Amino acid sequence: MDNQFFLDAGIPPLHFGSSLSSSLSPVMEIQSQDCFPTDYGLQYESALSSMVSSPASSNGNNMSSESLMMRELIGKLGSVGNSGEILHHSQPMLAAASSSCYSTPLNSPPKLNLPVPKSMGLKSGVADFSADPGFAERAAKFSCFGSRSFNGRRTQFGPKDNGEIAACRFNPPPVNVKLPRVSSSPAMKTLAANCREESTVSEQNPDPGFKGSNSRKRKAVPKAKTNETSPSPSPNSSKVTKLNEASNEKRCKLSKTNGNENGSGKAEEEDANGSNTKAPEPPKDYIHVRARRGQATDSHSLAERVRREKISERMKLLQNLVPGCNKVTGKALMLDEIINYVQSLQRQVEFLSMKLASVNTSLDFNVESLVSKDVFHSNTLQNPIFPVNSSAFLGHQSQQNPPLNSNIANGTMSQCSVDHLDSAISPKLNTHLPQTQINRFIKTVPQNPIFPYPSFCEGDLETLVQMGFGHNQSQEMALHSQNFQGSNQVSDMKVEL
Amino acid sequence: MPLSSLKPKMRPHSSLKQEFLKKWIMGLQRCSFSKKNMSILERKKAIKFSADIAMASARNGTTCWSRSLISNASKEGSDIHVVEQILGSESDRPAVENKVPTRRASVCKKIVKRSCRIRRRRRRRKCVASAPSSIAKHLVRKRREVLKSLIPGGEFMNEICLIEETLDYITSLRVQVDVMRSLASASVRASE
């Protein structure tokens, strides 16, 4: 699509003349009406000169990086391979580019993040003119300018450019002839990429033709991490930006923007020829990623970044869920906590099922009325406490394990041994079973200076009272010592489990 | 998956608890029909088993861990009737789902084995990197493997799925623990 725009724009320059000035003036900070005379050559030169003249004023930070990029571009000018191909269209292309730049009604200044001139965009065109003395410099600056405008253009294409596009489409034959060559040029592709990158958060359905080559880079998850709200531009931009599949990678490589935009996803491109006149497409499956400033821009790192962001987002959720994770930073430690928590929960299930097995000799659970009554009763009463209890319990356990054992398996052993002791000893000890939890707490407390012991014990005592056990702490201590003695003896019992 | 879609999975605890309890008791009744005299360990296993299946079925096949748990359980022939009892009217759906995870599971297992083999080869060739980032990655990787071993069906998940499944698994484990605990205390109180 960009190719077409360029070419189309190139053909009737006069069409753009008026629109140029009107569209550009509000948008471009560089602009002055002087920049856009109807004459192409003048347009060109004046645009470049305006760019040259007011670089710093336009975008403070951007320009500094842009200037760096410009120097890079100039350095890379020699490496452009397709210059021979492009010679034919270099002039109209550049003109088209310029005019199409100008024609972008940049309604969304925030979108115009004025990305670093990723435009290798006009590289090929630039290379053609390298013969001219000093053209390289002008071209580089122009490409900078062009990229900016393109970025704006992409978002704004729908409403205003459609008419222009339609106007431009009246000369298909010569355009189409040039199209393949133009489309193959990396410059055009990158230009389109630049334009595309601007439309941050649109999700597009892949064209069937694209699926094969780009399936690797495309994320079909319709996850919209879209912080930008540009509903109208996105379908329009999808219309606009259609390029060949092969150019995807280069586009992604060259996309650099400021970190302001938090939209995530990969820019997608659809076939250039098809959808100019189509209606806005149905909600897309792609996620658009914007590379942050100063970061690598190849598709791999973009994908990596998206993946990392997803993971970190979910880890935050986990942090809220797992007690004691708030103080911990870092993936490894958090995973540690999570592992300990899951293990302790699983152990608790085992322990409770053993306890139930010991209490209920026949698995009858016929006391359904009692159960239902008690469950709901306990649900209301104990649940506010149980979470505290369990979380405290588990918090203790989780903190217990690292000091006790670097090996998690050992922790399991110590816990299971206590479980076995409790369950093996007759139901008489059932009343003491809750105390084993407390005992574990007590066991862990000395090793865990962080945890507020007194408050914890109070909470635990409350649960005990709820459950009808009024044992004081002295009894707990006695049982605790008993358990300790017993745990050594019953370590072999763990084997059964 | 956007964050908002994760939240609906965490249903209000009370409804989840009631559902879990209902299914669990159903399963226990089914268990008690089969054997009259069970040792304490058998009872414990039956209790835990039916509790796990009830927990997994409460998810209605929306999560990976629940599906793999059910499929693993239905592989053992002896307890399959318990599974059917618990799953009840949904027996058609889990049957289909059980087949899919197993097929996927076998394919995934092969892929995982292959990748592990390749990774082992690469590790042998590489000397141990001393850069802090690689050490950190190594640590994280180890822990991730441990987590995968903990979560049922975790070996087949990529990292993002793993964390999501962990989230869900933790909530359901919590529910399970809460219900079991209250049931235990209720039975203890009843037996006094």
mmCIF file with all atom_site columns, C-alpha atoms in Angstrom, chain A residues 7 76 84 87 133 149 152 165 244 264 279 297 373 380 383 392 430:
data_model
loop_
_atom_site.group_PDB
_atom_site.id
_atom_site.type_symbol
_atom_site.label_atom_id
_atom_site.label_alt_id
_atom_site.label_comp_id
_atom_site.label_asym_id
_atom_site.label_entity_id
_atom_site.label_seq_id
_atom_site.pdbx_PDB_ins_code
_atom_site.Cartn_x
_atom_site.Cartn_y
_atom_site.Cartn_z
_atom_site.occupancy
_atom_site.B_iso_or_equiv
_atom_site.pdbx_formal_charge
_atom_site.auth_seq_id
_atom_site.auth_comp_id
_atom_site.auth_asym_id
_atom_site.auth_atom_id
_atom_site.pdbx_PDB_model_num
ATOM 1  C CA . LEU A 1 7   ? 3.764   5.925   -6.819  1.00 0.00 ? 7   LEU A CA 1
ATOM 2  C CA . LYS A 1 76  ? 24.673  2.874   5.264   1.00 0.00 ? 76  LYS A CA 1
ATOM 3  C CA . GLY A 1 84  ? 19.839  0.087   -9.653  1.00 0.00 ? 84  GLY A CA 1
ATOM 4  C CA . LEU A 1 87  ? 16.651  4.402   -10.462 1.00 0.00 ? 87  LEU A CA 1
ATOM 5  C CA . PRO A 1 133 ? 26.982  16.107  -4.296  1.00 0.00 ? 133 PRO A CA 1
ATOM 6  C CA . SER A 1 149 ? 5.398   12.173  8.311   1.00 0.00 ? 149 SER A CA 1
ATOM 7  C CA . GLY A 1 152 ? 1.676   10.254  11.151  1.00 0.00 ? 152 GLY A CA 1
ATOM 8  C CA . ILE A 1 165 ? -5.729  7.522   -2.722  1.00 0.00 ? 165 ILE A CA 1
ATOM 9  C CA . ASN A 1 244 ? 4.864   -7.988  0.829   1.00 0.00 ? 244 ASN A CA 1
ATOM 10 C CA . SER A 1 264 ? 2.454   -4.006  22.391  1.00 0.00 ? 264 SER A CA 1
ATOM 11 C CA . ALA A 1 279 ? -14.225 -1.841  4.418   1.00 0.00 ? 279 ALA A CA 1
ATOM 12 C CA . THR A 1 297 ? 14.226  -3.918  16.944  1.00 0.00 ? 297 THR A CA 1
ATOM 13 C CA . LYS A 1 373 ? -24.337 -27.183 58.542  1.00 0.00 ? 373 LYS A CA 1
ATOM 14 C CA . THR A 1 380 ? -18.508 -18.181 57.400  1.00 0.00 ? 380 THR A CA 1
ATOM 15 C CA . ASN A 1 383 ? -12.830 -18.845 56.472  1.00 0.00 ? 383 ASN A CA 1
ATOM 16 C CA . ALA A 1 392 ? 0.571   -17.785 58.052  1.00 0.00 ? 392 ALA A CA 1
ATOM 17 C CA . ASN A 1 430 ? -6.922  -36.068 66.655  1.00 0.00 ? 430 ASN A CA 1
#
